[in-house]
XYZ file of C-alpha atoms in Angstrom:
694
model
C -67.212 13.444 -202.005
C -66.728 16.830 -200.391
C -66.089 16.958 -196.690
C -69.288 16.268 -194.774
C -71.186 19.026 -193.006
C -70.109 19.250 -189.380
C -72.548 19.943 -186.555
C -71.380 23.551 -186.251
C -72.316 24.287 -189.829
C -68.906 24.219 -191.466
C -67.752 21.677 -194.021
C -65.154 19.676 -192.154
C -64.481 16.048 -191.540
C -65.540 14.723 -188.149
C -61.908 14.485 -187.045
C -60.318 17.602 -188.447
C -56.593 17.905 -187.920
C -55.516 20.726 -185.660
C -53.359 23.166 -187.616
C -49.783 23.714 -186.505
C -49.431 26.265 -183.749
C -47.510 29.477 -184.162
C -45.003 28.518 -181.472
C -43.994 24.913 -182.238
C -42.393 22.811 -179.546
C -38.707 22.072 -180.121
C -37.847 18.460 -180.907
C -35.504 18.283 -177.891
C -38.367 19.230 -175.561
C -40.714 16.773 -177.260
C -38.106 14.039 -176.910
C -37.689 14.831 -173.204
C -41.459 14.533 -172.795
C -41.349 11.292 -174.748
C -38.720 9.795 -172.415
C -40.814 10.750 -169.386
C -43.943 9.171 -170.870
C -41.972 6.127 -172.002
C -40.857 5.474 -168.408
C -44.433 5.626 -167.157
C -45.853 3.553 -170.018
C -46.273 -0.189 -169.856
C -44.347 -2.555 -172.098
C -47.325 -2.865 -174.463
C -48.288 0.807 -174.554
C -47.608 3.257 -177.312
C -46.500 6.808 -176.701
C -47.761 9.474 -179.090
C -46.569 13.068 -178.759
C -48.325 14.392 -181.827
C -50.900 17.150 -181.333
C -53.064 15.337 -183.855
C -54.878 12.069 -183.716
C -52.567 9.136 -184.274
C -53.038 8.351 -187.952
C -52.151 4.711 -187.553
C -55.130 3.653 -185.478
C -58.581 4.899 -184.439
C -58.806 6.976 -181.230
C -60.606 4.333 -179.181
C -58.149 1.660 -180.196
C -55.200 3.952 -179.483
C -56.379 4.351 -175.910
C -57.172 0.691 -175.436
C -54.460 -1.149 -177.352
C -54.754 -4.911 -177.280
C -51.428 -6.488 -176.431
C -50.538 -9.370 -178.720
C -48.087 -11.890 -177.374
C -45.194 -13.235 -179.393
C -46.978 -16.534 -179.995
C -50.159 -14.737 -181.061
C -48.210 -12.800 -183.669
C -46.446 -15.995 -184.745
C -49.799 -17.757 -185.196
C -51.208 -14.853 -187.234
C -48.074 -14.805 -189.371
C -48.377 -18.535 -190.030
C -51.916 -17.962 -191.301
C -50.544 -15.557 -193.907
C -48.458 -18.404 -195.329
C -51.495 -20.487 -196.254
C -50.943 -22.338 -199.509
C -47.174 -21.828 -199.286
C -46.328 -23.993 -196.282
C -44.536 -26.515 -198.488
C -41.966 -23.847 -199.399
C -41.385 -23.173 -195.712
C -40.904 -26.897 -195.068
C -38.450 -27.109 -197.966
C -36.481 -24.151 -196.632
C -36.411 -25.612 -193.129
C -35.305 -29.037 -194.417
C -32.486 -27.640 -196.549
C -31.198 -25.310 -193.849
C -31.285 -28.199 -191.343
C -29.171 -30.472 -193.537
C -26.881 -27.616 -194.555
C -26.304 -26.589 -190.935
C -25.657 -30.166 -189.752
C -23.120 -30.630 -192.544
C -21.508 -27.383 -191.387
C -20.788 -29.012 -188.023
C -18.386 -31.514 -189.615
C -15.361 -29.264 -190.417
C -14.364 -28.542 -186.753
C -14.076 -32.306 -186.143
C -11.411 -32.366 -188.860
C -9.197 -30.373 -186.486
C -9.059 -33.255 -184.012
C -8.498 -35.803 -186.787
C -5.645 -33.756 -188.254
C -3.910 -33.090 -184.934
C -4.426 -36.388 -183.084
C -4.226 -38.877 -185.971
C -2.161 -37.237 -188.743
C 0.140 -34.398 -187.654
C 1.073 -35.918 -184.308
C 1.971 -39.508 -185.303
C 1.611 -42.660 -183.276
C -2.043 -43.552 -183.896
C -2.499 -45.920 -186.815
C -5.072 -46.102 -189.587
C -6.985 -48.643 -187.527
C -7.164 -46.194 -184.625
C -8.567 -43.536 -186.956
C -11.080 -46.068 -188.362
C -12.167 -47.005 -184.852
C -12.560 -43.347 -183.785
C -14.627 -42.626 -186.892
C -16.644 -45.871 -186.422
C -16.137 -46.404 -190.155
C -17.619 -49.596 -191.694
C -15.313 -52.196 -193.260
C -16.068 -51.149 -196.840
C -14.662 -47.628 -196.176
C -10.991 -47.405 -197.149
C -8.738 -45.328 -194.869
C -5.372 -44.345 -196.410
C -2.469 -45.931 -194.558
C -0.027 -43.016 -194.895
C -0.346 -39.634 -193.094
C -0.146 -37.788 -196.441
C -2.955 -39.876 -197.878
C -5.038 -39.353 -194.772
C -4.482 -35.568 -194.964
C -5.620 -35.476 -198.610
C -8.663 -37.593 -197.736
C -9.668 -35.239 -194.912
C -9.333 -32.199 -197.195
C -11.351 -33.909 -199.951
C -14.133 -34.761 -197.517
C -14.177 -31.171 -196.220
C -14.485 -29.747 -199.756
C -17.249 -32.213 -200.696
C -19.201 -31.549 -197.496
C -18.847 -27.773 -197.952
C -20.093 -27.927 -201.555
C -23.151 -29.966 -200.575
C -23.828 -27.649 -197.607
C -23.548 -24.499 -199.731
C -25.665 -25.946 -202.534
C -28.498 -26.956 -200.217
C -28.269 -23.652 -198.360
C -28.536 -21.579 -201.552
C -31.466 -23.635 -202.854
C -33.396 -23.263 -199.605
C -32.529 -19.593 -199.201
C -33.631 -18.767 -202.759
C -37.008 -20.413 -202.258
C -37.432 -18.645 -198.921
C -36.485 -15.291 -200.465
C -38.942 -15.899 -203.292
C -41.658 -16.664 -200.741
C -40.766 -13.465 -198.884
C -41.432 -11.388 -202.007
C -44.691 -13.206 -202.657
C -45.668 -12.595 -199.047
C -44.892 -8.887 -199.364
C -47.279 -8.664 -202.286
C -49.928 -10.640 -200.372
C -49.699 -8.514 -197.215
C -49.673 -5.221 -199.117
C -52.677 -6.327 -201.161
C -54.480 -7.376 -197.975
C -53.772 -4.042 -196.278
C -54.720 -1.988 -199.346
C -57.945 -3.883 -199.970
C -58.928 -3.490 -196.325
C -57.944 0.186 -196.128
C -60.037 1.193 -199.157
C -63.084 -0.420 -197.523
C -62.738 1.329 -194.170
C -65.454 3.765 -193.096
C -65.076 7.177 -194.715
C -64.347 8.998 -191.445
C -61.574 6.486 -190.690
C -60.023 7.044 -194.123
C -59.960 10.766 -193.359
C -58.038 10.029 -190.141
C -55.391 7.841 -191.756
C -54.746 10.079 -194.773
C -52.824 9.078 -197.866
C -49.388 9.523 -196.272
C -50.318 7.304 -193.329
C -51.553 4.542 -195.611
C -48.394 4.808 -197.724
C -46.261 4.401 -194.597
C -48.163 1.308 -193.465
C -48.034 -0.226 -196.945
C -44.357 0.514 -197.513
C -42.799 0.080 -194.074
C -45.097 -2.151 -192.048
C -46.591 -4.453 -194.671
C -43.265 -4.778 -196.486
C -41.324 -5.425 -193.288
C -43.824 -7.996 -192.062
C -42.795 -10.359 -194.866
C -39.181 -10.197 -193.657
C -40.352 -12.060 -190.559
C -40.054 -15.212 -192.659
C -36.277 -14.931 -192.301
C -35.894 -13.234 -188.943
C -38.616 -15.225 -187.184
C -38.404 -18.668 -188.826
C -35.484 -19.333 -191.179
C -32.589 -17.743 -189.287
C -33.734 -18.776 -185.767
C -34.259 -22.371 -186.917
C -30.763 -22.428 -188.400
C -29.372 -21.142 -185.104
C -31.349 -23.702 -183.087
C -30.125 -26.599 -185.234
C -26.548 -25.420 -184.881
C -27.029 -24.902 -181.148
C -28.506 -28.352 -180.461
C -26.030 -30.113 -182.728
C -23.101 -28.366 -181.071
C -24.361 -29.225 -177.585
C -24.568 -32.912 -178.501
C -21.003 -32.894 -179.854
C -19.696 -31.059 -176.774
C -21.398 -33.590 -174.511
C -19.521 -36.378 -176.293
C -16.154 -34.572 -175.943
C -16.355 -33.530 -172.267
C -19.509 -33.147 -170.220
C -17.798 -30.857 -167.700
C -16.941 -28.360 -170.429
C -20.518 -28.686 -171.648
C -21.886 -27.681 -168.247
C -19.820 -24.500 -168.348
C -21.009 -23.717 -171.856
C -24.658 -24.294 -170.974
C -24.341 -21.777 -168.147
C -24.128 -19.059 -170.811
C -27.594 -19.850 -172.195
C -29.674 -18.578 -169.221
C -27.663 -15.369 -169.194
C -28.441 -14.861 -172.863
C -32.136 -15.622 -172.352
C -32.683 -13.261 -169.453
C -30.696 -10.456 -171.058
C -32.790 -10.796 -174.199
C -36.070 -10.911 -172.287
C -35.168 -7.857 -170.222
C -33.976 -5.604 -173.029
C -36.298 -6.718 -175.835
C -39.352 -5.855 -173.727
C -38.030 -2.290 -173.760
C -36.992 -2.157 -177.412
C -40.207 -3.273 -179.135
C -42.432 -0.406 -177.850
C -39.786 2.106 -178.953
C -39.808 0.676 -182.470
C -43.606 0.939 -182.464
C -43.353 4.595 -181.458
C -40.790 5.208 -184.214
C -43.175 3.777 -186.799
C -46.013 5.961 -185.523
C -43.784 9.038 -185.752
C -42.754 8.083 -189.305
C -46.411 7.669 -190.274
C -47.216 11.174 -189.020
C -44.224 12.633 -190.883
C -45.275 10.937 -194.142
C -48.866 12.091 -193.713
C -47.745 15.680 -193.135
C -45.412 15.675 -196.149
C -48.171 14.300 -198.395
C -50.609 16.885 -197.067
C -48.151 19.772 -197.506
C -47.393 18.939 -201.145
C -51.070 18.270 -201.882
C -51.905 21.769 -200.604
C -48.861 23.526 -202.065
C -50.959 26.335 -203.528
C -52.213 27.198 -200.037
C -48.734 26.792 -198.538
C -47.226 29.222 -201.050
C -50.230 31.509 -201.023
C -49.720 32.146 -197.291
C -45.902 32.031 -197.555
C -45.658 29.029 -195.212
C -42.853 27.155 -196.990
C -40.384 27.684 -194.157
C -42.982 26.824 -191.536
C -43.890 23.541 -193.237
C -40.209 22.715 -193.742
C -39.546 23.409 -190.057
C -42.438 21.181 -189.027
C -41.091 18.401 -191.245
C -37.556 18.788 -189.854
C -38.748 18.800 -186.224
C -40.657 15.571 -186.844
C -37.604 13.930 -188.388
C -35.413 15.226 -185.566
C -37.713 13.616 -183.007
C -37.702 10.351 -184.958
C -33.888 10.427 -185.159
C -33.692 10.806 -181.374
C -36.086 7.878 -180.929
C -33.986 5.785 -183.312
C -30.834 6.638 -181.347
C -32.609 5.561 -178.157
C -33.459 2.219 -179.753
C -29.866 1.968 -181.015
C -28.474 2.327 -177.500
C -30.767 -0.358 -176.098
C -29.703 -2.662 -178.943
C -26.002 -1.923 -178.404
C -26.276 -2.954 -174.743
C -27.028 -6.489 -175.933
C -24.123 -6.437 -178.360
C -21.731 -5.168 -175.685
C -22.759 -8.000 -173.378
C -21.918 -10.532 -176.070
C -18.691 -8.791 -177.009
C -17.599 -9.276 -173.392
C -19.093 -12.743 -172.938
C -17.417 -14.368 -175.948
C -13.771 -13.646 -175.035
C -14.427 -14.456 -171.360
C -15.954 -17.823 -172.307
C -13.081 -18.570 -174.707
C -10.505 -17.718 -172.017
C -12.267 -19.995 -169.525
C -12.246 -22.892 -171.982
C -8.553 -22.406 -172.760
C -7.700 -22.262 -169.067
C -9.683 -25.355 -168.085
C -8.910 -27.356 -171.222
C -5.225 -26.386 -171.173
C -4.799 -27.736 -167.661
C -6.491 -30.971 -168.742
C -4.080 -31.264 -171.687
C -1.093 -30.662 -169.404
C -2.448 -33.337 -167.061
C -2.736 -35.764 -169.980
C -6.497 -36.328 -169.571
C -7.396 -34.426 -172.726
C -5.722 -34.368 -176.121
C -4.690 -31.217 -177.933
C -7.077 -32.132 -180.739
C -9.966 -32.383 -178.280
C -9.159 -28.931 -176.863
C -8.975 -27.293 -180.299
C -12.128 -29.021 -181.485
C -13.958 -27.983 -178.318
C -12.817 -24.364 -178.777
C -14.213 -24.332 -182.314
C -17.502 -25.859 -181.210
C -17.768 -23.415 -178.316
C -17.583 -20.534 -180.780
C -20.202 -22.330 -182.883
C -22.321 -22.648 -179.728
C -22.089 -18.977 -178.788
C -22.499 -17.856 -182.401
C -26.186 -18.885 -182.652
C -26.884 -17.334 -179.246
C -25.311 -14.077 -180.356
C -27.172 -14.274 -183.662
C -30.498 -14.877 -181.920
C -29.935 -12.001 -179.532
C -28.837 -9.528 -182.219
C -31.622 -10.544 -184.611
C -34.116 -10.061 -181.778
C -33.849 -6.312 -182.401
C -34.831 -6.752 -186.046
C -37.572 -9.182 -185.034
C -39.103 -6.674 -182.612
C -38.938 -3.943 -185.247
C -40.740 -6.155 -187.752
C -43.186 -7.447 -185.152
C -44.067 -3.849 -184.306
C -44.877 -3.275 -187.978
C -46.816 -6.539 -188.257
C -48.736 -5.595 -185.118
C -49.797 -2.343 -186.783
C -50.832 -4.259 -189.887
C -53.050 -6.474 -187.725
C -54.441 -3.389 -185.993
C -55.513 -1.929 -189.326
C -56.900 -5.150 -190.799
C -58.881 -5.859 -187.615
C -60.788 -2.570 -187.905
C -64.438 -2.842 -188.987
C -65.111 -2.244 -192.658
C -67.447 0.265 -194.216
C -71.020 -0.328 -193.060
C -69.772 -3.345 -191.102
C -72.419 -4.613 -188.727
C -75.308 -3.762 -191.051
C -77.893 -6.528 -191.423
C -77.017 -9.157 -193.991
C -78.824 -8.897 -197.332
C -82.176 -10.596 -197.025
C -84.922 -11.680 -199.351
C -86.490 -8.612 -200.965
C -89.516 -7.827 -203.000
C -89.409 -9.064 -206.569
C -90.103 -6.676 -209.418
C -92.792 -7.983 -211.725
C -93.085 -4.817 -213.775
C -91.197 -3.382 -216.725
C -90.887 -6.863 -218.182
C -88.307 -7.912 -215.585
C -87.881 -11.574 -214.838
C -89.446 -12.536 -211.458
C -86.108 -13.972 -210.286
C -84.430 -10.550 -210.231
C -84.817 -8.304 -207.162
C -85.662 -4.694 -207.904
C -82.261 -3.354 -206.873
C -80.512 -5.729 -209.310
C -82.295 -4.373 -212.384
C -81.631 -1.329 -214.530
C -85.051 0.122 -213.767
C -85.210 3.764 -212.589
C -84.447 4.245 -208.905
C -87.164 5.332 -206.504
C -85.501 6.761 -203.355
C -87.434 7.405 -200.153
C -86.361 8.687 -196.722
C -88.420 7.678 -193.716
C -87.668 9.693 -190.541
C -83.933 9.607 -191.225
C -81.552 11.112 -188.665
C -77.782 11.017 -188.735
C -74.802 11.857 -186.534
C -71.208 11.426 -187.626
C -69.211 8.716 -185.840
C -67.751 10.062 -182.617
C -70.270 12.946 -182.420
C -73.396 12.973 -180.319
C -75.076 15.889 -182.129
C -77.183 14.979 -185.137
C -76.543 16.669 -188.474
C -79.865 15.520 -189.962
C -83.131 15.351 -188.027
C -86.145 13.236 -189.014
C -85.796 13.661 -192.770
C -88.836 12.305 -194.600
C -88.595 12.641 -198.355
C -89.912 10.774 -201.386
C -88.082 11.062 -204.712
C -89.946 9.257 -207.525
C -87.940 7.291 -210.052
C -86.386 9.380 -212.784
C -87.069 12.709 -211.049
C -84.641 15.466 -210.087
C -84.537 16.818 -206.542
C -82.566 19.983 -205.796
C -81.161 20.539 -202.307
C -80.722 24.155 -201.240
C -79.820 25.881 -198.023
C -77.012 27.629 -196.240
C -73.588 26.042 -195.791
C -73.794 23.383 -193.104
C -77.528 22.871 -193.530
C -76.976 19.152 -194.272
C -77.124 19.015 -198.075
C -73.847 17.143 -198.569
C -74.594 14.870 -195.620
C -77.907 13.877 -197.167
C -76.122 13.053 -200.440
C -73.544 11.053 -198.469
C -76.397 8.906 -197.194
C -77.749 8.494 -200.726
C -74.282 7.343 -201.834
C -74.121 5.071 -198.757
C -70.865 6.536 -197.543
C -72.692 6.295 -194.230
C -75.858 4.607 -193.034
C -78.522 6.528 -191.102
C -78.276 6.660 -187.335
C -82.058 6.311 -187.220
C -84.764 5.832 -189.786
C -84.721 4.042 -193.146
C -83.670 4.804 -196.705
C -85.311 2.644 -199.374
C -84.479 1.944 -202.996
C -87.550 0.792 -204.933
C -89.087 -0.225 -201.643
C -86.043 -2.160 -200.383
C -84.103 -1.024 -197.335
C -80.668 -0.034 -198.649
C -79.104 -1.882 -195.695
C -80.361 -5.096 -197.295
C -78.624 -4.351 -200.601
C -74.991 -5.432 -201.109
C -72.944 -2.244 -201.121
C -71.024 -3.135 -204.299
C -74.227 -3.800 -206.195
C -75.769 -0.573 -204.912
C -72.799 1.561 -205.940
C -72.946 0.224 -209.487
C -76.116 2.266 -209.917
C -74.451 5.436 -208.643
C -72.713 8.348 -210.396
C -71.187 11.399 -208.688
C -69.958 14.753 -209.980
C -68.439 16.884 -207.241
C -67.506 20.507 -206.830
C -63.952 19.544 -205.877
C -63.121 17.328 -208.842
C -60.587 14.576 -208.234
C -58.624 13.366 -211.243
C -55.850 10.785 -211.272
C -52.318 11.320 -212.548
C -52.804 9.690 -215.931
C -54.219 10.390 -219.368
C -57.528 12.071 -220.057
C -58.768 8.843 -221.618
C -57.907 6.883 -218.478
C -59.696 9.384 -216.235
C -62.895 9.337 -218.272
C -62.729 5.555 -218.723
C -62.351 5.098 -214.947
C -66.144 5.001 -214.724
C -66.466 1.839 -216.811
C -63.944 -0.963 -216.984
C -63.152 -1.966 -220.538
C -64.681 1.126 -222.142
C -63.639 1.508 -225.774
C -61.972 4.699 -227.126
C -65.162 5.424 -229.086
C -67.280 5.284 -225.914
C -64.825 7.575 -224.116
C -64.964 10.098 -226.958
C -68.778 9.955 -227.086
C -68.956 10.686 -223.355
C -66.495 13.575 -223.713
C -68.479 14.987 -226.626
C -71.701 14.788 -224.607
C -69.965 16.770 -221.840
C -68.676 19.341 -224.381
C -65.104 18.357 -223.522
C -64.084 16.811 -226.841
C -63.215 20.155 -228.428
C -60.661 21.295 -225.839
C -59.261 17.761 -225.463
C -58.432 17.574 -229.180
C -56.576 20.895 -228.929
C -54.141 19.454 -226.355
C -50.704 18.293 -227.543
C -51.584 14.576 -227.326
C -55.352 14.714 -227.291
C -56.922 11.985 -225.180
C -53.454 10.610 -224.377
C -52.358 13.830 -222.653
C -50.993 13.324 -219.136
C -52.853 15.753 -216.869
C -50.675 15.485 -213.740
C -51.661 14.780 -210.144
C -55.254 15.899 -209.453
C -55.390 17.278 -213.010
C -53.026 20.142 -212.218
C -52.433 20.896 -215.931
C -56.123 21.618 -216.572
C -58.310 24.574 -215.685
C -61.166 24.232 -213.235
C -63.760 24.194 -215.994
C -61.870 21.583 -217.998
C -61.580 19.301 -214.976
C -65.297 19.737 -214.306
C -66.217 18.688 -217.847
C -63.986 15.604 -217.656
C -65.737 14.660 -214.416
C -69.109 15.056 -216.115
C -67.913 12.932 -219.044
C -66.860 10.279 -216.545
C -70.357 10.290 -215.031
C -71.960 10.106 -218.476
C -69.856 7.051 -219.319
C -70.904 5.360 -216.045
C -74.568 5.565 -217.162
C -75.890 5.496 -213.552
C -79.489 5.209 -212.364
C -78.782 7.459 -209.342
C -76.919 10.703 -210.006
C -75.456 13.100 -207.437
C -74.362 16.552 -208.650
C -72.635 18.613 -205.969
C -72.116 22.108 -207.399
C -71.206 20.443 -210.708
C -71.118 23.717 -212.649
C -69.570 25.954 -209.983
C -66.132 26.147 -211.631
C -67.376 27.005 -215.099
C -67.637 30.334 -216.870
C -71.019 31.443 -218.168
C -70.469 30.104 -221.682
C -69.219 26.722 -220.480
C -71.991 26.537 -217.908
C -74.619 27.004 -220.587
C -73.103 24.149 -222.597
C -72.811 21.902 -219.539
C -76.403 22.565 -218.476
C -77.517 21.076 -221.797
C -75.288 18.041 -221.201
C -76.502 17.639 -217.629
C -80.127 17.851 -218.735
C -79.416 15.032 -221.161
C -77.550 13.085 -218.467
C -80.300 13.474 -215.851
C -83.100 12.451 -218.176
C -84.676 9.238 -216.892
C -82.347 9.148 -213.864
C -83.038 9.884 -210.222
C -80.873 12.927 -209.555
C -79.850 14.820 -206.423
C -78.513 18.292 -207.212
C -76.776 20.641 -204.778
C -76.513 24.187 -206.106
C -76.064 27.550 -204.420
C -76.994 29.409 -207.607
C -80.741 28.888 -207.472
C -81.191 29.935 -211.101
C -79.629 26.619 -212.186
C -82.238 24.431 -210.445
C -85.513 26.160 -211.291
C -86.463 23.269 -213.601
C -85.994 20.614 -210.913
C -89.016 18.378 -210.262
C -88.664 18.925 -206.508
C -86.773 21.572 -204.534
C -85.978 20.797 -200.896
C -84.904 23.595 -198.553
C -82.761 22.460 -195.621
C -81.910 24.418 -192.503
C -80.056 23.086 -189.456
C -80.498 19.534 -190.728
C -84.272 19.761 -191.143
C -86.552 20.131 -194.165
C -88.362 23.445 -193.819
C -89.797 23.661 -197.347
C -90.254 21.453 -200.379
C -92.051 21.816 -203.673
C -91.599 23.080 -207.212
C -89.935 26.372 -208.079
C -93.261 28.074 -208.743
C -94.986 26.780 -205.609
C -92.110 27.802 -203.348
C -92.030 31.285 -204.860
C -95.775 31.593 -204.347
C -95.379 30.520 -200.720
C -92.980 33.412 -200.096
C -90.905 31.445 -197.600
C -87.191 30.802 -197.147
C -86.619 29.745 -200.774
C -88.225 32.901 -202.125
C -86.091 34.966 -199.744
C -82.867 33.225 -200.847
C -83.740 33.715 -204.529
C -84.510 37.377 -203.966
C -81.144 37.936 -202.302
C -79.308 36.233 -205.172
C -81.171 38.157 -207.867
C -80.683 41.470 -206.028
C -77.293 41.411 -204.271
C -77.799 44.995 -203.072
C -80.527 43.724 -200.748
C -78.070 41.327 -199.146
C -75.618 44.190 -198.629
C -78.327 46.297 -196.979
C -79.321 43.467 -194.668
C -75.688 42.909 -193.694
C -75.280 46.625 -192.939
C -78.416 46.661 -190.803
C -77.226 43.603 -188.881
C -74.065 45.479 -187.822
C -75.956 48.498 -186.391
C -76.015 48.262 -182.571
């Protein structure tokens, strides 16, 4: 639909984006402001430096952002895995066994040093140390023992790798399935948001959330579950082995864990909000780029290519600075671990070496402990480094939850209730009137409306009765409320006050999907998809046959020009039908409405882009289309609506006149004045000249 009429009389959306200023702020200055606001912001707050409304969330929610804890996000993520939990359990089981088997090779160091390479211990001593049962054969010679150890290591490694690959493949497969599930969930929710909210998000913002946030949320399966669990298993297993070797060395190793925990807690609380801000900046950049290319004719017409490119570059420059800020916070963690690992290794060598020199610890024990210490610190380092990725993905998942928690279109309206049953027209008594194909009787009872977020009403106490199968024409100046009234008919919005009824049933009590099946719309600003002509016409009816598409095109007088195209109905028309003229696009839109075969028809300046010859042809098609249907027609050229059953004159959101063409002319009111000015343009010029005389 066209943009709704705003309270000031212009056609704008309720939340119109502020155009770029002539003196844009440099990205360095914006980044300095961002740092200042970031210091004053809480850990759960988002910082937005854009001059526009944040396209990722509604204004009220942006000001009052609900902080979700880590465990809340984890619980919501677990819900997304419904029906696939068995794959998660399989992945966890395989990675557990694979990781435990991976703890065996370091023990081979002690066996090789203390029982094979440095002789004296016998095969019985090795059997006793291994606690091997009697049926296990231990080679008696050092060479045989060495080959046995190597064979065991190879076998254990093969089993570990095999289980690890199997579990990782299934987890990766689940990740891809989850990406599809999350993106579908976000898309299905976004297309059902209220119309004013869709205008805020824009196509670029939705694309960013679908691509970056929804796609990244699925990666949490690895960074939040699979990899951390692997690290925890390795950590616990290593601690148990170290406790068996030397509890004093274990105490020193455990002292590293609190340092890792507190460093992670301190820095991660600072990193996650920055990643959220980066995603918001990226969303705004994507939305701007989509908008700029969508309006390229305007951009070039006003020679604003360099200005739009500069705006795009400044946004990316700001995002790059934010990403560098996040990089530095992440590197602080890495630097801590780069220092901690060699210090811990040196401490172990110093303490263990003195124990070896004193004869209270074997060389094999020291080497084995050194290997296990690295295996102990490895998971801690992995957990700390992956925390950055986790916070990045959690920030995206948080935005996904923000979007999917928003109320849907007409959410909060009363649930469909029992309605009057139609007993006429041969309809079965079990069918409610709105579920039949009977003509639609539309009535307005003291309807008023204000756009969300605006206190001023656009429509005031509209009372109107449109009998079934009749045509009502809406006329008036721009901003009088014509498009807004049609928006209410289409149920893009519900009235702020008053009631709209369909065949006597309050439209609030009718399921929105069922209501819209009876609706057809032809707009002034025609929207066509980047596909074939056949696909665009057939969009109105799923499963329409080629013959039905051609019949609809012929009825709209579009078949002739379509057949002249290089590929006929299979011609690709480009994004928004860029390869077609305005009149051709208009006729395809009319053919689409004809194919839909609606009971309620809305025509918003449907013939405005046509030349006189095409308009004459289309008027015949529209007359055929409107026959037997309840039609709402918006037209500024009053000569095109003189045959309407009812003409309604709107001014400042109120009905000031209504009646037939002849009765309104006889009344000599506002309609007669408007028609006179259109038929005699020189009168309008004289009135304009008089209005400028002081």
